Each structure stands twice: as C-alpha cells, then as structure tokens.
Short mmCIF file of C-alpha atoms in Angstrom, two decimals:
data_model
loop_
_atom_site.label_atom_id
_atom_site.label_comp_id
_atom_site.label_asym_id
_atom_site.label_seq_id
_atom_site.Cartn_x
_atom_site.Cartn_y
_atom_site.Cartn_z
CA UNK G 1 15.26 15.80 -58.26
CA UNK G 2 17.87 12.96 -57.37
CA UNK G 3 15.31 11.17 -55.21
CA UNK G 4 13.00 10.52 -58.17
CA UNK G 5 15.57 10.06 -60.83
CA UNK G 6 16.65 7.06 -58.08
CA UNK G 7 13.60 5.76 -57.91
CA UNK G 8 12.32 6.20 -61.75
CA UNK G 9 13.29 2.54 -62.31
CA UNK G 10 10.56 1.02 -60.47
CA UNK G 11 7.94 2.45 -63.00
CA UNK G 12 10.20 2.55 -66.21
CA UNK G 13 11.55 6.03 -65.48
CA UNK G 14 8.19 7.53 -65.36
CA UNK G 15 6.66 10.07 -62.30
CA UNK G 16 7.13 7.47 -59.07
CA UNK G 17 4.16 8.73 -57.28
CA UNK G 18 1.56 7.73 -59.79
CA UNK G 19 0.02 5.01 -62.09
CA UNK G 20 -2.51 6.68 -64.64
CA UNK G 21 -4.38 9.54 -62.95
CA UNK G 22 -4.08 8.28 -59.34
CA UNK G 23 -1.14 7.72 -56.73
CA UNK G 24 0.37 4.73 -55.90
CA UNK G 25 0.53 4.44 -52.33
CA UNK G 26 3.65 2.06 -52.40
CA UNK G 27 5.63 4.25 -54.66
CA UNK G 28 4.66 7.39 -53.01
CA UNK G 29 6.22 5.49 -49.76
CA UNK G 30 9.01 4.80 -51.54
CA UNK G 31 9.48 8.35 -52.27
CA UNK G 32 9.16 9.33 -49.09
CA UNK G 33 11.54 6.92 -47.64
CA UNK G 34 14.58 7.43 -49.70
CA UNK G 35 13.83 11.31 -48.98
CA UNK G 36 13.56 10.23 -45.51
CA UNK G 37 17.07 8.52 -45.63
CA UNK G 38 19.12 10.85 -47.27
CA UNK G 39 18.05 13.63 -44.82
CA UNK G 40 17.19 11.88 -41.72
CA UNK G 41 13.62 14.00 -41.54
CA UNK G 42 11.49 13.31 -38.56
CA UNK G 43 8.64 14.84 -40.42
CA UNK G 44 9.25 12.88 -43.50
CA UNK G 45 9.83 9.75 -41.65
CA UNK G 46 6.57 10.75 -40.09
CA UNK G 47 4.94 11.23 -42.95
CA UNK G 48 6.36 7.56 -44.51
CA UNK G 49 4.93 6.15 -41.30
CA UNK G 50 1.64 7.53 -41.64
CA UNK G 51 0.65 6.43 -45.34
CA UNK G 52 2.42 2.88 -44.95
CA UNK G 53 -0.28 3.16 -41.48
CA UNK G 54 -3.28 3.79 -43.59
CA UNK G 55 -2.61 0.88 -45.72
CA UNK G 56 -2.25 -1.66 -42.94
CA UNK G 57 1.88 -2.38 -42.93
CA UNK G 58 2.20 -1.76 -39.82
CA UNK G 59 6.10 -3.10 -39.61
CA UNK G 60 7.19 -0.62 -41.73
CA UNK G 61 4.69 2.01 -40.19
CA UNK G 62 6.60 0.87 -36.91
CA UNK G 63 10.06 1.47 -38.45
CA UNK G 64 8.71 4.66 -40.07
CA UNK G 65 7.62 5.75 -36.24
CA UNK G 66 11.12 4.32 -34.93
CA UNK G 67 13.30 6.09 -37.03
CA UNK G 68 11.04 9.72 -36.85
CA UNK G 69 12.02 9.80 -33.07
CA UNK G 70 15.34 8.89 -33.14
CA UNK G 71 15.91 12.19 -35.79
CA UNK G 72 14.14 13.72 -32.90
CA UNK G 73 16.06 12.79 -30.79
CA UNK G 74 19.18 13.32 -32.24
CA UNK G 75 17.61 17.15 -33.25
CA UNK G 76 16.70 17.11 -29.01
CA UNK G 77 13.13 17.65 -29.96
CA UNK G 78 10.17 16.82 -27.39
CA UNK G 79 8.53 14.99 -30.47
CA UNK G 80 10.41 12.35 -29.65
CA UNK G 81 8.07 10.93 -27.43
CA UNK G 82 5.07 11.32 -29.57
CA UNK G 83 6.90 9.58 -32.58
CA UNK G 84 7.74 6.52 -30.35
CA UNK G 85 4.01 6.53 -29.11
CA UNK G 86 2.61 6.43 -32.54
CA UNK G 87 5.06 3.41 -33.15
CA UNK G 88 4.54 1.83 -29.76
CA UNK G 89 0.09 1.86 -30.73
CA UNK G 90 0.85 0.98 -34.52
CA UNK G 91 3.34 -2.14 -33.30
CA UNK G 92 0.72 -3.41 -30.36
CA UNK G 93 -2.43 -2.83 -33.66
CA UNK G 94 0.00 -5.10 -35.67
CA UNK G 95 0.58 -7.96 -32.75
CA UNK G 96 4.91 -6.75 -33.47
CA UNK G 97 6.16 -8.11 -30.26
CA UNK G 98 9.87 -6.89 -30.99
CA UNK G 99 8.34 -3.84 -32.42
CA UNK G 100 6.66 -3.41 -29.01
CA UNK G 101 9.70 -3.93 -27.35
CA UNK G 102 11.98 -1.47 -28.47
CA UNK G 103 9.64 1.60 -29.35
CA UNK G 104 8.12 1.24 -25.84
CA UNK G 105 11.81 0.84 -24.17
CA UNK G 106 13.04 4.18 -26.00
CA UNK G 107 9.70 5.42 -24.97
CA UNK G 108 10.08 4.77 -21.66
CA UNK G 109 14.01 5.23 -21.00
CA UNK G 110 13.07 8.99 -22.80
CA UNK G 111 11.08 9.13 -20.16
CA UNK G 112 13.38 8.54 -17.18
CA UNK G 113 16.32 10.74 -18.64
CA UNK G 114 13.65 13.56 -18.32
CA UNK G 115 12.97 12.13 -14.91
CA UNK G 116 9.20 11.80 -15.62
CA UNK G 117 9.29 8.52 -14.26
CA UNK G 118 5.39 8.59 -13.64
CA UNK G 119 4.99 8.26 -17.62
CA UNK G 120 8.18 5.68 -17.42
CA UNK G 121 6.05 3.65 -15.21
CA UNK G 122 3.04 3.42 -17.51
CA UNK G 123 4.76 2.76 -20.85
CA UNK G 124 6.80 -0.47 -18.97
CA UNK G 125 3.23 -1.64 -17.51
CA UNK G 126 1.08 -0.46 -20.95
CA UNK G 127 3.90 -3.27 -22.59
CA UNK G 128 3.62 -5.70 -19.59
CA UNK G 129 -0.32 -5.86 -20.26
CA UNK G 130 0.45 -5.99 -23.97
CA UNK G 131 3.04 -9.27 -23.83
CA UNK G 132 0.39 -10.87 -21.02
CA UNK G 133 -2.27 -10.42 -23.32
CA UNK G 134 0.36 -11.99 -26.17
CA UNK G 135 1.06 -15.46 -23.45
CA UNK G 136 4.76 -13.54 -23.88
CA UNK G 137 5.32 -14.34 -20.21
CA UNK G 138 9.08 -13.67 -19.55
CA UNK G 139 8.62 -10.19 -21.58
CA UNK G 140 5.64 -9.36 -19.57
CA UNK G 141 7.38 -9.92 -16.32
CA UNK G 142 10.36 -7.82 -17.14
CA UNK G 143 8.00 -5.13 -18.54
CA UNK G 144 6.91 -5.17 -15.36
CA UNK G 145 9.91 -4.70 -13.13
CA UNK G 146 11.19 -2.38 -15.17
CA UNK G 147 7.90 -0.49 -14.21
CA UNK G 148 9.25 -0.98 -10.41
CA UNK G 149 12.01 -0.01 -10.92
CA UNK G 150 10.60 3.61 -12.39
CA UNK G 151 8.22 3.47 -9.27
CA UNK G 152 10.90 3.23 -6.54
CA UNK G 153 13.11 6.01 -8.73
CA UNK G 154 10.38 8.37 -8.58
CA UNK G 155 10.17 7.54 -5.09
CA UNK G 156 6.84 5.44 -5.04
CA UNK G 157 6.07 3.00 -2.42
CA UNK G 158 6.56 -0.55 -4.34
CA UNK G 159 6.41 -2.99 -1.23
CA UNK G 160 2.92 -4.15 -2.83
CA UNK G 161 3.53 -4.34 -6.17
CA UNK G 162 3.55 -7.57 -7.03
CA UNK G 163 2.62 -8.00 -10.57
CA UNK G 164 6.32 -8.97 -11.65
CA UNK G 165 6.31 -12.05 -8.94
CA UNK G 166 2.69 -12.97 -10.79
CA UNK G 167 4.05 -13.02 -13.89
CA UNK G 168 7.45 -14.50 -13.04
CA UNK G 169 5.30 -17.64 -11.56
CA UNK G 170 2.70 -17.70 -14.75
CA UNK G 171 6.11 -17.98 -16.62
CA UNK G 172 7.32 -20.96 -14.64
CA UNK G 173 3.87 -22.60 -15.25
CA UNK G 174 4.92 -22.33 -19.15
CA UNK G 175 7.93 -24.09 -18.58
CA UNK G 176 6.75 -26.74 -16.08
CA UNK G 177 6.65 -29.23 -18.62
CA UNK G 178 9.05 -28.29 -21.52
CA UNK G 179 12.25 -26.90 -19.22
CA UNK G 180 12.89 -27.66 -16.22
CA UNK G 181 15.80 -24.84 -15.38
CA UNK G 182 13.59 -22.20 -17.02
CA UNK G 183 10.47 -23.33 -14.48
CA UNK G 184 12.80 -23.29 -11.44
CA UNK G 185 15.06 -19.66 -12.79
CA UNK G 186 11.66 -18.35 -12.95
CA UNK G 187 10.20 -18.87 -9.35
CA UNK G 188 13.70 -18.13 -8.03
CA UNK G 189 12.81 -14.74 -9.56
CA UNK G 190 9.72 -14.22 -8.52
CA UNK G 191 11.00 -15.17 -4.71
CA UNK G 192 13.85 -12.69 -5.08
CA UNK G 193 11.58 -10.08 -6.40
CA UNK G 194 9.29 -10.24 -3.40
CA UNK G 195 12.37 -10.20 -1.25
CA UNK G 196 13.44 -7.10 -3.14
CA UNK G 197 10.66 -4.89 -2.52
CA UNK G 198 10.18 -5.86 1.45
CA UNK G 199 9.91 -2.98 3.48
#
C-alpha cells in the first residue's frame, strides 16, 4: 500500500500503526492523514479527527474536523454541518480562538446558504458567548452582529437586541487606557449599531 510504504520511515520501515503488540496512536494518525490527503475522505478525515480527539490535540482534531466538512462540502453532503460542529466543540474544549472562528463561520454561513438562518443565529451567538467568556471583546461583538444580521434575514424583530452595542462598549473599556482610536472606533460602533436596528 503506497500510504504505508510513505510512511514506513518513521518506524524504520516497519508496520506504521504499531510498536510491539499495541498501536501507536500518533502513527496510526499519521496513517490516517496521508490517506486522508491523497483522497480528500470526509470519513477518513473524520476518523483522523476523532483519535487525535481522544488523545487531547485538539488543533489537529480541529483541522481534522475542518477539512472532513469541507470534502463534504465539496461532495454537497448534509454532513457538512455536523463535521464543522464537532470542530467548532473540539476548538472551544481546546480554548482555539482562530479555530473557533473559522469552523463556527463555515458553520454558520452553511447555514444561511440553506436559509436556516435560525441555526445561523445560534452558531454566531454560541461563538459570541465563547470569545466573551475568552475577554476576546472585538470578536465577541462581531459574533454578535453577525447573529443580527441572521435575525433580521430570517425576518426576526432585532430593534432590542442589543448585545453587539454591550460588547462594542466592554471593548472600548479595553482600550480606554492602551488606544485611544480603538476606545473611541468602538463606541462609534456601538452608537451606529443602536441606530441601525431603530424601528
């Protein structure tokens, strides 16, 4: 097989997948990667994602998630969605901010070209909780109006929303004292936001 003979070098060109009688979990990841790349397999990118997972690396459990829904994707599968999920819950376990940030936006822009922009809505406010709960102000308030902007789409009522504005302002208090253009860009937001969603 031309996936093991590839990877025989990194245990002197014996069986990959195990040291003495057990597996290696690292090698057996390996495996499944390079597999994974040279067929661009959801299900073994899946798989990948799911032992690197159970060992804790949850960057590479992220990426393993990541690159599982794009094949999806690209295949037009529903799975899609659950792929990015599993990334999106393995990358908030792991405290992977940028991980966060783009699993949950394909999540959520999935979403919208489906026009379920109900589910839209809760993946931009599940990662708006998420960065709040990291101090990540600017990418919690953004998470955040992206999540009223999928309200008013799918034709919700947004004139109290104000959880971007909130944010907008607890990201000017971050800046009071270290930038002054970033404290006052942020409450000019946070005013234009409120004017935005007046009745």
């Amino acid at each position: 097989m031309q996936v093991k003979r590839g990877l025989a070098f990194l245990q002197g060109g014996r069986n990959v997948a195990t040291i003495g009688n057990g597996k290696d979990s690292y090698l057996e990841g390996r495996l499944l990667e390079t597999q994974a790349r040279q067929e661009n397999s959801a299900a073994i990118w899946e798989g990948f994602a799911h032992i690197k997972a159970s060992k804790g690396s949850y960057p590479l459990a992220a990426l393993g998630y990541l690159n599982a829904g794009i094949a999806h994707e690209a295949a037009g599968s529903e799975a899609a969605a659950d792929a990015y999920q599993h990334g999106l819950d393995i990358a908030k376990k792991g405290k992977l901010k940028e991980s966060v940030l783009i699993l949950g936006t394909r999540l959520a822009a999935l979403h919208e070209r489906a026009r379920n922009f109900r589910q839209a809505v809760a993946v931009y406010e599940q990662m708006s909780v998420y960065f709040e709960d990291q101090g990540a102000w600017f990418l919690a308030a953004d998470a955040s109006e992206h999540a009223a902007e999928m309200m008013k789409m799918g034709g919700q009522d947004v004139s109290r929303y104000r959880r971007p504005a909130d944010l907008w302002l607890r990201n000017a208090e971050y800046w009071a004292d270290k930038d002054a253009g970033d404290e006052a860009w942020s409450r000019r937001r946070a005013e234009l936001y409120l004017e935005g969603i007046q009745p």
